[in-house]
Amino acid sequence: MTAAALATPPRAPVVLAGATRAELTRALAEIGVPERELRMRATQLWHWIYHRGVREFPAMRNIARPLVERIAERFSLTRPEVVAEQVSEDGTRKWLIRMPPVGPHDKGAEIECVYIPESDRGTLCVSSQVGCTLNCTFCHTGTQKLVRNLTTAEIVGQVLVARDRLGDFPGGVAPTDGLVPSGEGVRAVSNIVFMGMGEPLYNFEAVRDAIGVLTDGDGLSLSRRRITVSTSGVVPQMEALGRESGAMLAVSLHATNDALRDKLVPLNKRYPIKDLLQACRDYPGASNARRITFEYVMLKGVNDSPAEAKALVRLLKGLPAKINLIPFNPWPGSPYECSDWPTIERFSDIVFSAGYASPVRTPRGRDILAACGQLKSESEKLRARARMMLEENLAVGLD
Ligand code: SAH
Ligand code: SF4
């Protein structure tokens, strides 16, 4: 063996699980697949990776062995690692997922992904960033130092992991220790919400490309109507989100006047309510059949009066809207409290009488949150926060 050969470390395999079509095609070109075969080979791989959910290349039976071997030498189908799984009594599942390091200084980000099964659907709440650069005063994620965008593959990877675990790929076996929705043609993961950590519109390209992978009809085939992206109000990106992804929109409104929203969602100083609502009116594809969800976190004595409920209804007049009232989820040192239940009910009644369905459901998966308050380290706090936030949002009326 020559010195040069000794000095060259083996290249780490490039992960194809989570790749876009363009990336897959490039990967095949890189290992010498001839130009004229590229499209066909990429389609074959796509089918195996996303439709069948295979985790090893030799399972790809219609691809010639020598080519499979070449692909396997250079690439892998490894998913992000599930570090912990918790299953609630009500069937809610949470996975703590560790992403492989993206560079020499990255230790491998950890995020949480929550799965909420119902009788006719299963909703997966995914993260778009580790942490968040915005500082909404009621949100713990914004107080975390560690922030980075997730890649397209890391976003898609959360869905692959969930489908693996839920037996949602052909030949998969559903877990026996929790619920999965039943009924003909109903998939375990039928809906996706970008309501985990991070501001999806600050990671626009990766989120858009991930939605492209998730909705591709030859692969995971999720319906765009069943994918919802929640934003704190990044107005300049909203039109592009609708046009380029076709996803449903959720907007974190939380206040009915700029003075209060400036405090709760500081991004409001840059994009005030008037501009935000105009962007909602202009959102491509919004209609009564594809309503925009307005999220409203219930903060005791801050934004929960009957007058504010009426103002909310006035503000949304003429918009194809639905309203999600989210009971505030306190965290250690948080400057707010959750509104009392009768206050939430009164608020909800006013909104309901104005013609909006505003269910405030019993939060799901409370039992597996029990240990949150005891967590100590920064990354554990981060986990606890992600857990709390995802829980609460999925607890209220999403379809
Ligand atoms: N960054 C995006 C999406 C992630 S946050 C956004 O802000 O929309 C998802 C939802 O959780 C948002 O509506 C957010 O306002 C809400 N949220 C954040 N902290 C919360 C808390 N402590 N209790 C209840 N909801 C919270
Ligand atoms: Fe970021 Fe959303 Fe939390 Fe605001 S509410 S800090 S935008 S994750």
Short mmCIF file of C-alpha atoms and ligand atoms in Angstrom, two decimals:
data_model
loop_
_atom_site.label_atom_id
_atom_site.label_comp_id
_atom_site.label_asym_id
_atom_site.label_seq_id
_atom_site.Cartn_x
_atom_site.Cartn_y
_atom_site.Cartn_z
CA MET A 1 0.00 0.00 0.00
CA THR A 2 1.35 3.46 -0.88
CA ALA A 3 1.75 6.29 1.59
CA ALA A 4 -0.83 8.29 -0.34
CA ALA A 5 -3.38 5.52 0.03
CA LEU A 6 -2.74 5.37 3.77
CA ALA A 7 -3.17 9.11 4.14
CA THR A 8 -6.60 9.20 2.52
CA PRO A 9 -9.32 8.39 5.04
CA PRO A 10 -12.33 6.54 3.66
CA ARG A 11 -15.06 8.96 2.66
CA ALA A 12 -18.13 8.83 4.88
CA PRO A 13 -21.15 7.56 2.96
CA VAL A 14 -23.53 10.24 1.78
CA VAL A 15 -27.04 9.73 3.12
CA LEU A 16 -29.72 9.44 0.46
CA ALA A 17 -32.70 9.08 2.81
CA GLY A 18 -34.21 12.55 2.70
CA ALA A 19 -32.62 13.56 -0.62
CA THR A 20 -34.51 15.54 -3.24
CA ARG A 21 -34.84 14.20 -6.79
CA ALA A 22 -32.13 16.58 -7.97
CA GLU A 23 -29.77 15.39 -5.23
CA LEU A 24 -30.49 11.77 -6.02
CA THR A 25 -29.81 12.33 -9.71
CA ARG A 26 -26.55 14.14 -8.91
CA ALA A 27 -25.50 11.32 -6.61
CA LEU A 28 -26.01 8.75 -9.36
CA ALA A 29 -24.12 10.87 -11.88
CA GLU A 30 -21.26 11.09 -9.40
CA ILE A 31 -20.77 7.31 -9.38
CA GLY A 32 -20.78 7.19 -13.17
CA VAL A 33 -24.36 6.26 -14.06
CA PRO A 34 -24.63 7.30 -17.72
CA GLU A 35 -26.62 10.41 -18.53
CA ARG A 36 -29.28 8.50 -20.51
CA GLU A 37 -30.07 6.22 -17.53
CA LEU A 38 -30.07 8.87 -14.84
CA ARG A 39 -33.76 9.69 -14.84
CA MET A 40 -34.87 6.08 -14.81
CA ARG A 41 -32.42 5.08 -12.08
CA ALA A 42 -33.37 8.06 -9.93
CA THR A 43 -37.05 7.10 -10.27
CA GLN A 44 -36.26 3.52 -9.25
CA LEU A 45 -34.33 4.66 -6.19
CA TRP A 46 -37.02 7.19 -5.32
CA HIS A 47 -39.66 4.48 -5.32
CA TRP A 48 -37.65 2.21 -3.04
CA ILE A 49 -36.62 4.96 -0.65
CA TYR A 50 -39.88 6.85 -0.31
CA HIS A 51 -42.68 4.54 -1.41
CA ARG A 52 -41.36 1.30 -0.01
CA GLY A 53 -39.26 2.80 2.76
CA VAL A 54 -36.38 0.33 2.37
CA ARG A 55 -33.41 0.86 4.62
CA GLU A 56 -30.85 -1.17 2.69
CA PHE A 57 -29.83 -1.03 -0.93
CA PRO A 58 -29.86 -4.82 -1.58
CA ALA A 59 -33.64 -4.74 -1.05
CA MET A 60 -33.95 -2.80 -4.32
CA ARG A 61 -34.68 -5.86 -6.38
CA ASN A 62 -35.14 -4.34 -9.83
CA ILE A 63 -31.73 -2.69 -9.88
CA ALA A 64 -28.81 -4.71 -11.29
CA ARG A 65 -26.51 -6.06 -8.56
CA PRO A 66 -23.29 -4.40 -9.75
CA LEU A 67 -24.97 -1.01 -9.71
CA VAL A 68 -26.53 -1.68 -6.29
CA GLU A 69 -23.05 -2.50 -5.01
CA ARG A 70 -21.62 0.71 -6.41
CA ILE A 71 -24.43 2.72 -4.82
CA ALA A 72 -24.02 0.96 -1.49
CA GLU A 73 -20.27 1.63 -1.45
CA ARG A 74 -20.72 5.36 -1.61
CA PHE A 75 -24.16 6.04 -0.12
CA SER A 76 -26.31 5.05 2.82
CA LEU A 77 -29.99 5.08 3.78
CA THR A 78 -29.36 5.82 7.45
CA ARG A 79 -32.08 7.75 9.24
CA PRO A 80 -31.56 10.23 12.05
CA GLU A 81 -31.13 8.34 15.32
CA VAL A 82 -34.03 7.97 17.74
CA VAL A 83 -32.46 8.56 21.14
CA ALA A 84 -35.63 8.15 23.17
CA GLU A 85 -39.24 7.26 22.65
CA GLN A 86 -42.12 7.93 24.99
CA VAL A 87 -45.66 6.71 24.56
CA SER A 88 -48.52 8.39 26.36
CA GLU A 89 -51.57 6.58 27.69
CA ASP A 90 -53.59 8.31 24.99
CA GLY A 91 -51.30 7.05 22.22
CA THR A 92 -49.31 10.25 21.69
CA ARG A 93 -45.68 9.45 20.93
CA LYS A 94 -42.60 11.53 21.26
CA TRP A 95 -39.25 10.83 19.78
CA LEU A 96 -36.07 12.57 20.72
CA ILE A 97 -34.13 12.53 17.47
CA ARG A 98 -30.41 13.16 17.06
CA MET A 99 -29.22 14.42 13.70
CA PRO A 100 -25.78 13.31 12.52
CA PRO A 101 -23.18 16.13 12.85
CA VAL A 102 -23.15 18.39 9.76
CA GLY A 103 -19.59 19.66 10.26
CA PRO A 104 -16.51 19.24 12.45
CA HIS A 105 -17.87 21.61 15.12
CA ASP A 106 -21.42 20.28 15.17
CA LYS A 107 -22.12 17.74 17.91
CA GLY A 108 -25.31 16.57 16.26
CA ALA A 109 -28.46 18.53 16.94
CA GLU A 110 -31.29 17.02 18.94
CA ILE A 111 -34.89 17.80 18.20
CA GLU A 112 -38.23 16.37 19.23
CA CYS A 113 -40.91 15.09 17.01
CA VAL A 114 -44.42 14.40 18.30
CA TYR A 115 -46.99 12.05 16.83
CA ILE A 116 -50.67 12.47 17.69
CA PRO A 117 -52.96 9.68 16.53
CA GLU A 118 -56.70 10.15 16.16
CA SER A 119 -59.29 7.72 14.89
CA ASP A 120 -59.22 9.02 11.31
CA ARG A 121 -55.80 10.64 11.02
CA GLY A 122 -52.32 10.80 12.47
CA THR A 123 -50.50 14.12 12.78
CA LEU A 124 -46.74 14.47 12.95
CA CYS A 125 -45.34 17.71 14.31
CA VAL A 126 -41.90 18.41 12.85
CA SER A 127 -39.18 20.95 13.57
CA SER A 128 -37.56 23.20 10.97
CA GLN A 129 -34.71 24.62 13.06
CA VAL A 130 -32.83 23.77 16.21
CA GLY A 131 -33.83 26.66 18.47
CA CYS A 132 -35.15 29.91 16.99
CA THR A 133 -33.66 33.35 16.36
CA LEU A 134 -36.92 35.13 17.12
CA ASN A 135 -37.70 35.98 20.71
CA CYS A 136 -41.40 35.69 21.28
CA THR A 137 -41.68 36.43 24.98
CA PHE A 138 -43.98 33.49 25.79
CA CYS A 139 -41.86 30.92 23.94
CA HIS A 140 -38.95 29.07 25.46
CA THR A 141 -37.39 28.03 22.16
CA GLY A 142 -36.50 31.67 21.49
CA THR A 143 -34.38 31.75 24.66
CA GLN A 144 -32.11 28.92 23.51
CA LYS A 145 -28.59 29.79 22.40
CA LEU A 146 -28.13 26.87 20.07
CA VAL A 147 -29.64 27.72 16.70
CA ARG A 148 -29.19 26.22 13.30
CA ASN A 149 -31.34 25.45 10.31
CA LEU A 150 -32.24 21.85 9.68
CA THR A 151 -31.46 20.53 6.21
CA THR A 152 -34.13 19.23 3.85
CA ALA A 153 -32.96 15.69 4.61
CA GLU A 154 -33.23 16.29 8.35
CA ILE A 155 -36.80 17.53 7.98
CA VAL A 156 -37.80 14.60 5.73
CA GLY A 157 -35.84 12.29 8.06
CA GLN A 158 -38.29 13.06 10.88
CA VAL A 159 -41.12 11.72 8.73
CA LEU A 160 -39.15 8.62 7.68
CA VAL A 161 -38.34 7.83 11.29
CA ALA A 162 -41.99 8.20 12.27
CA ARG A 163 -43.18 5.98 9.44
CA ASP A 164 -40.55 3.33 10.27
CA ARG A 165 -41.62 3.30 13.89
CA LEU A 166 -45.34 3.22 13.14
CA GLY A 167 -45.11 0.43 10.58
CA ASP A 168 -46.38 2.88 7.97
CA PHE A 169 -44.32 1.57 5.05
CA PRO A 170 -45.45 -1.49 3.06
CA GLY A 171 -44.81 -4.63 5.08
CA GLY A 172 -44.31 -2.62 8.26
CA VAL A 173 -45.78 -3.69 11.56
CA ALA A 174 -47.78 -1.20 13.60
CA PRO A 175 -46.73 -0.93 17.25
CA THR A 176 -48.95 -2.69 19.75
CA ASP A 177 -48.33 -0.27 22.61
CA GLY A 178 -50.29 2.67 21.30
CA LEU A 179 -52.88 3.83 18.84
CA VAL A 180 -52.57 4.25 15.13
CA PRO A 181 -55.56 5.43 13.12
CA SER A 182 -57.51 2.65 11.46
CA GLY A 183 -59.72 2.39 8.40
CA GLU A 184 -59.11 1.57 4.81
CA GLY A 185 -56.47 3.72 3.17
CA VAL A 186 -55.78 5.65 6.38
CA ARG A 187 -52.11 6.06 6.99
CA ALA A 188 -50.47 6.29 10.37
CA VAL A 189 -48.89 9.60 9.32
CA SER A 190 -51.52 11.42 7.27
CA ASN A 191 -50.89 15.02 8.35
CA ILE A 192 -47.75 17.08 8.96
CA VAL A 193 -47.55 20.33 10.90
CA PHE A 194 -44.43 22.52 11.01
CA MET A 195 -45.08 23.54 14.58
CA GLY A 196 -42.06 22.13 16.31
CA MET A 197 -38.97 24.16 16.97
CA GLY A 198 -37.99 27.05 14.78
CA GLU A 199 -39.43 29.53 12.34
CA PRO A 200 -40.04 27.61 9.11
CA LEU A 201 -39.99 30.71 6.93
CA TYR A 202 -36.48 31.54 8.14
CA ASN A 203 -35.47 28.21 6.62
CA PHE A 204 -37.62 28.61 3.57
CA GLU A 205 -35.74 26.63 0.91
CA ALA A 206 -35.22 23.57 3.08
CA VAL A 207 -38.86 23.58 4.20
CA ARG A 208 -40.13 24.06 0.65
CA ASP A 209 -37.91 21.29 -0.70
CA ALA A 210 -38.92 18.97 2.15
CA ILE A 211 -42.59 19.57 1.32
CA GLY A 212 -41.72 18.75 -2.30
CA VAL A 213 -40.26 15.39 -1.24
CA LEU A 214 -43.15 14.61 1.12
CA THR A 215 -45.84 15.31 -1.47
CA ASP A 216 -44.21 13.63 -4.48
CA GLY A 217 -46.79 11.23 -5.91
CA ASP A 218 -44.22 8.50 -6.65
CA GLY A 219 -43.01 8.45 -3.07
CA LEU A 220 -44.50 9.48 0.25
CA SER A 221 -47.48 11.02 -1.53
CA LEU A 222 -48.75 13.18 1.30
CA SER A 223 -51.49 15.61 0.37
CA ARG A 224 -50.47 19.29 0.34
CA ARG A 225 -53.76 20.06 2.04
CA ARG A 226 -52.59 17.98 4.96
CA ILE A 227 -49.34 19.86 5.43
CA THR A 228 -49.51 23.02 7.55
CA VAL A 229 -46.69 25.50 8.02
CA SER A 230 -46.91 27.78 11.06
CA THR A 231 -45.22 31.17 10.95
CA SER A 232 -44.84 33.97 13.45
CA GLY A 233 -45.41 36.33 10.52
CA VAL A 234 -42.46 36.48 8.13
CA VAL A 235 -44.52 38.49 5.66
CA PRO A 236 -42.08 38.63 2.70
CA GLN A 237 -41.89 34.81 2.50
CA MET A 238 -45.58 34.01 2.80
CA GLU A 239 -46.57 34.39 -0.83
CA ALA A 240 -43.66 32.21 -1.96
CA LEU A 241 -44.61 29.56 0.58
CA GLY A 242 -48.10 29.29 -0.88
CA ARG A 243 -46.96 29.44 -4.47
CA GLU A 244 -43.98 27.13 -4.23
CA SER A 245 -45.15 24.60 -1.65
CA GLY A 246 -48.96 24.65 -1.79
CA ALA A 247 -48.99 24.06 1.96
CA MET A 248 -51.72 25.23 4.32
CA LEU A 249 -50.84 28.28 6.38
CA ALA A 250 -51.04 28.82 10.13
CA VAL A 251 -50.24 32.23 11.59
CA SER A 252 -49.22 32.87 15.19
CA LEU A 253 -51.31 35.96 15.82
CA HIS A 254 -51.68 36.01 19.64
CA ALA A 255 -52.76 39.67 19.86
CA THR A 256 -55.27 41.96 18.21
CA ASN A 257 -53.32 45.24 18.36
CA ASP A 258 -49.76 46.17 17.42
CA ALA A 259 -48.77 47.50 20.85
CA LEU A 260 -49.37 44.10 22.45
CA ARG A 261 -48.17 42.03 19.52
CA ASP A 262 -44.92 44.04 19.46
CA LYS A 263 -44.32 42.74 22.98
CA LEU A 264 -45.40 39.14 22.46
CA VAL A 265 -44.00 38.59 18.96
CA PRO A 266 -41.22 41.19 18.47
CA LEU A 267 -41.14 40.42 14.73
CA ASN A 268 -44.39 42.42 14.65
CA LYS A 269 -42.33 45.61 14.83
CA ARG A 270 -41.03 44.78 11.39
CA TYR A 271 -44.23 43.27 9.97
CA PRO A 272 -47.23 44.74 11.80
CA ILE A 273 -50.69 43.19 11.94
CA LYS A 274 -52.04 45.12 8.95
CA ASP A 275 -49.25 43.82 6.67
CA LEU A 276 -49.55 40.35 8.11
CA LEU A 277 -53.28 40.16 7.44
CA GLN A 278 -52.79 41.53 3.93
CA ALA A 279 -50.29 38.73 3.28
CA CYS A 280 -52.94 36.31 4.55
CA ARG A 281 -55.54 37.77 2.17
CA ASP A 282 -53.02 37.31 -0.64
CA TYR A 283 -51.98 33.79 0.39
CA PRO A 284 -52.12 31.65 -2.75
CA GLY A 285 -54.82 29.02 -2.59
CA ALA A 286 -56.55 30.28 0.56
CA SER A 287 -60.31 29.74 0.34
CA ASN A 288 -63.19 28.60 2.51
CA ALA A 289 -62.16 25.05 1.74
CA ARG A 290 -58.52 25.85 2.57
CA ARG A 291 -58.72 28.14 5.53
CA ILE A 292 -55.83 29.85 7.23
CA THR A 293 -55.39 28.86 10.86
CA PHE A 294 -54.83 31.69 13.34
CA GLU A 295 -53.11 30.57 16.50
CA TYR A 296 -53.88 32.47 19.65
CA VAL A 297 -52.09 31.56 22.86
CA MET A 298 -54.20 32.22 25.97
CA LEU A 299 -52.18 34.38 28.39
CA LYS A 300 -53.83 35.24 31.69
CA GLY A 301 -54.76 38.92 31.94
CA VAL A 302 -52.72 39.74 28.84
CA ASN A 303 -54.78 38.92 25.74
CA ASP A 304 -57.74 36.93 27.03
CA SER A 305 -60.56 39.45 27.68
CA PRO A 306 -63.98 39.26 25.98
CA ALA A 307 -63.18 42.59 24.30
CA GLU A 308 -60.12 40.96 22.71
CA ALA A 309 -62.17 38.00 21.55
CA LYS A 310 -64.50 40.45 19.81
CA ALA A 311 -61.56 42.37 18.37
CA LEU A 312 -60.15 39.11 17.05
CA VAL A 313 -63.39 38.32 15.26
CA ARG A 314 -63.49 41.85 13.78
CA LEU A 315 -59.88 41.62 12.65
CA LEU A 316 -60.39 38.36 10.79
CA LYS A 317 -63.62 39.42 9.12
CA GLY A 318 -63.71 38.44 5.47
CA LEU A 319 -60.70 36.14 5.76
CA PRO A 320 -61.10 32.39 5.23
CA ALA A 321 -59.96 31.68 8.79
CA LYS A 322 -60.14 29.21 11.59
CA ILE A 323 -58.94 29.93 15.07
CA ASN A 324 -56.85 27.76 17.35
CA LEU A 325 -56.90 28.77 20.98
CA ILE A 326 -53.77 27.40 22.63
CA PRO A 327 -53.61 27.17 26.42
CA PHE A 328 -50.27 28.76 27.38
CA ASN A 329 -47.69 26.25 28.41
CA PRO A 330 -45.57 27.73 31.21
CA TRP A 331 -41.85 27.07 31.49
CA PRO A 332 -39.40 27.80 34.32
CA GLY A 333 -39.08 31.57 34.64
CA SER A 334 -41.76 32.33 32.05
CA PRO A 335 -43.30 35.76 32.57
CA TYR A 336 -46.88 34.61 31.86
CA GLU A 337 -49.54 32.29 33.19
CA CYS A 338 -52.16 30.33 31.33
CA SER A 339 -55.66 31.84 31.31
CA ASP A 340 -58.20 30.20 33.63
CA TRP A 341 -60.42 27.62 32.08
CA PRO A 342 -63.65 29.70 32.38
CA THR A 343 -61.85 32.61 30.69
CA ILE A 344 -60.77 30.36 27.83
CA GLU A 345 -64.33 29.07 27.52
CA ARG A 346 -65.78 32.57 27.45
CA PHE A 347 -63.27 33.61 24.80
CA SER A 348 -63.99 30.49 22.80
CA ASP A 349 -67.78 31.08 23.03
CA ILE A 350 -67.46 34.57 21.54
CA VAL A 351 -65.32 33.27 18.71
CA PHE A 352 -67.70 30.35 18.20
CA SER A 353 -70.80 32.59 18.08
CA ALA A 354 -69.11 34.58 15.34
CA GLY A 355 -69.05 31.43 13.23
CA TYR A 356 -65.57 30.05 13.91
CA ALA A 357 -65.00 26.59 15.20
CA SER A 358 -62.58 27.08 18.07
CA PRO A 359 -62.20 23.83 19.90
CA VAL A 360 -59.95 23.81 22.92
CA ARG A 361 -59.25 20.15 23.39
CA THR A 362 -57.85 18.39 26.38
CA PRO A 363 -54.10 18.45 25.89
CA ARG A 364 -52.72 15.14 24.70
CA GLY A 365 -49.90 13.18 26.18
CA ARG A 366 -49.76 15.02 29.49
CA ASP A 367 -48.61 11.91 31.33
CA ILE A 368 -45.34 11.66 29.44
CA LEU A 369 -44.53 15.28 30.21
CA ALA A 370 -44.33 14.55 33.88
CA ALA A 371 -40.56 14.63 34.16
CA CYS A 372 -40.04 17.92 32.33
CA GLY A 373 -39.67 20.08 35.42
CA GLN A 374 -36.86 17.86 36.70
CA LEU A 375 -34.63 18.19 33.67
CA LYS A 376 -31.40 20.07 34.26
CA SER A 377 -28.91 20.48 31.44
CA GLU A 378 -29.28 23.04 28.68
CA SER A 379 -29.99 20.42 26.08
CA GLU A 380 -32.44 18.72 28.39
CA LYS A 381 -34.22 22.01 28.93
CA LEU A 382 -34.31 22.37 25.21
CA ARG A 383 -35.91 18.98 24.93
CA ALA A 384 -38.39 19.77 27.65
CA ARG A 385 -39.33 22.97 25.90
CA ALA A 386 -39.78 21.32 22.55
CA ARG A 387 -41.88 18.69 24.17
CA MET A 388 -44.12 21.17 25.93
CA MET A 389 -44.60 23.35 22.92
CA LEU A 390 -45.38 20.59 20.49
CA GLU A 391 -47.81 19.01 22.91
CA GLU A 392 -49.87 22.04 23.50
CA ASN A 393 -50.22 23.02 19.91
CA LEU A 394 -51.29 19.66 18.79
CA ALA A 395 -53.80 19.55 21.57
CA VAL A 396 -56.05 22.06 19.93
CA GLY A 397 -58.19 21.58 16.91
CA LEU A 398 -55.93 20.95 13.94
CA ASP A 399 -57.23 19.18 10.90
N1 SAH B 1 -42.12 29.53 14.83
C1 SAH B 1 -43.36 29.17 14.31
C2 SAH B 1 -43.70 27.71 14.48
C3 SAH B 1 -43.30 27.02 15.75
S1 SAH B 1 -44.08 27.54 17.18
C4 SAH B 1 -44.44 30.05 14.92
O1 SAH B 1 -44.15 30.79 15.84
O2 SAH B 1 -45.57 30.00 14.41
C5 SAH B 1 -45.66 26.77 17.04
C6 SAH B 1 -46.72 27.48 17.88
O3 SAH B 1 -46.44 27.34 19.28
C7 SAH B 1 -46.82 28.97 17.62
O4 SAH B 1 -48.16 29.36 17.43
C8 SAH B 1 -46.26 29.53 18.90
O5 SAH B 1 -46.71 30.84 19.09
C9 SAH B 1 -46.75 28.56 19.93
N2 SAH B 1 -46.10 28.61 21.25
C10 SAH B 1 -44.84 28.97 21.52
N3 SAH B 1 -44.61 28.91 22.86
C11 SAH B 1 -45.75 28.50 23.43
C12 SAH B 1 -46.14 28.25 24.78
N4 SAH B 1 -45.30 28.41 25.79
N5 SAH B 1 -47.39 27.83 25.02
C13 SAH B 1 -48.26 27.65 23.98
N6 SAH B 1 -47.94 27.86 22.70
C14 SAH B 1 -46.71 28.31 22.42
FE1 SF4 B 2 -39.61 31.18 17.32
FE2 SF4 B 2 -42.18 30.48 16.93
FE3 SF4 B 2 -41.06 30.43 19.40
FE4 SF4 B 2 -41.55 32.76 18.23
S1 SF4 B 2 -43.08 31.21 18.86
S2 SF4 B 2 -39.65 32.20 19.32
S3 SF4 B 2 -41.11 32.29 16.12
S4 SF4 B 2 -40.49 29.15 17.66
#
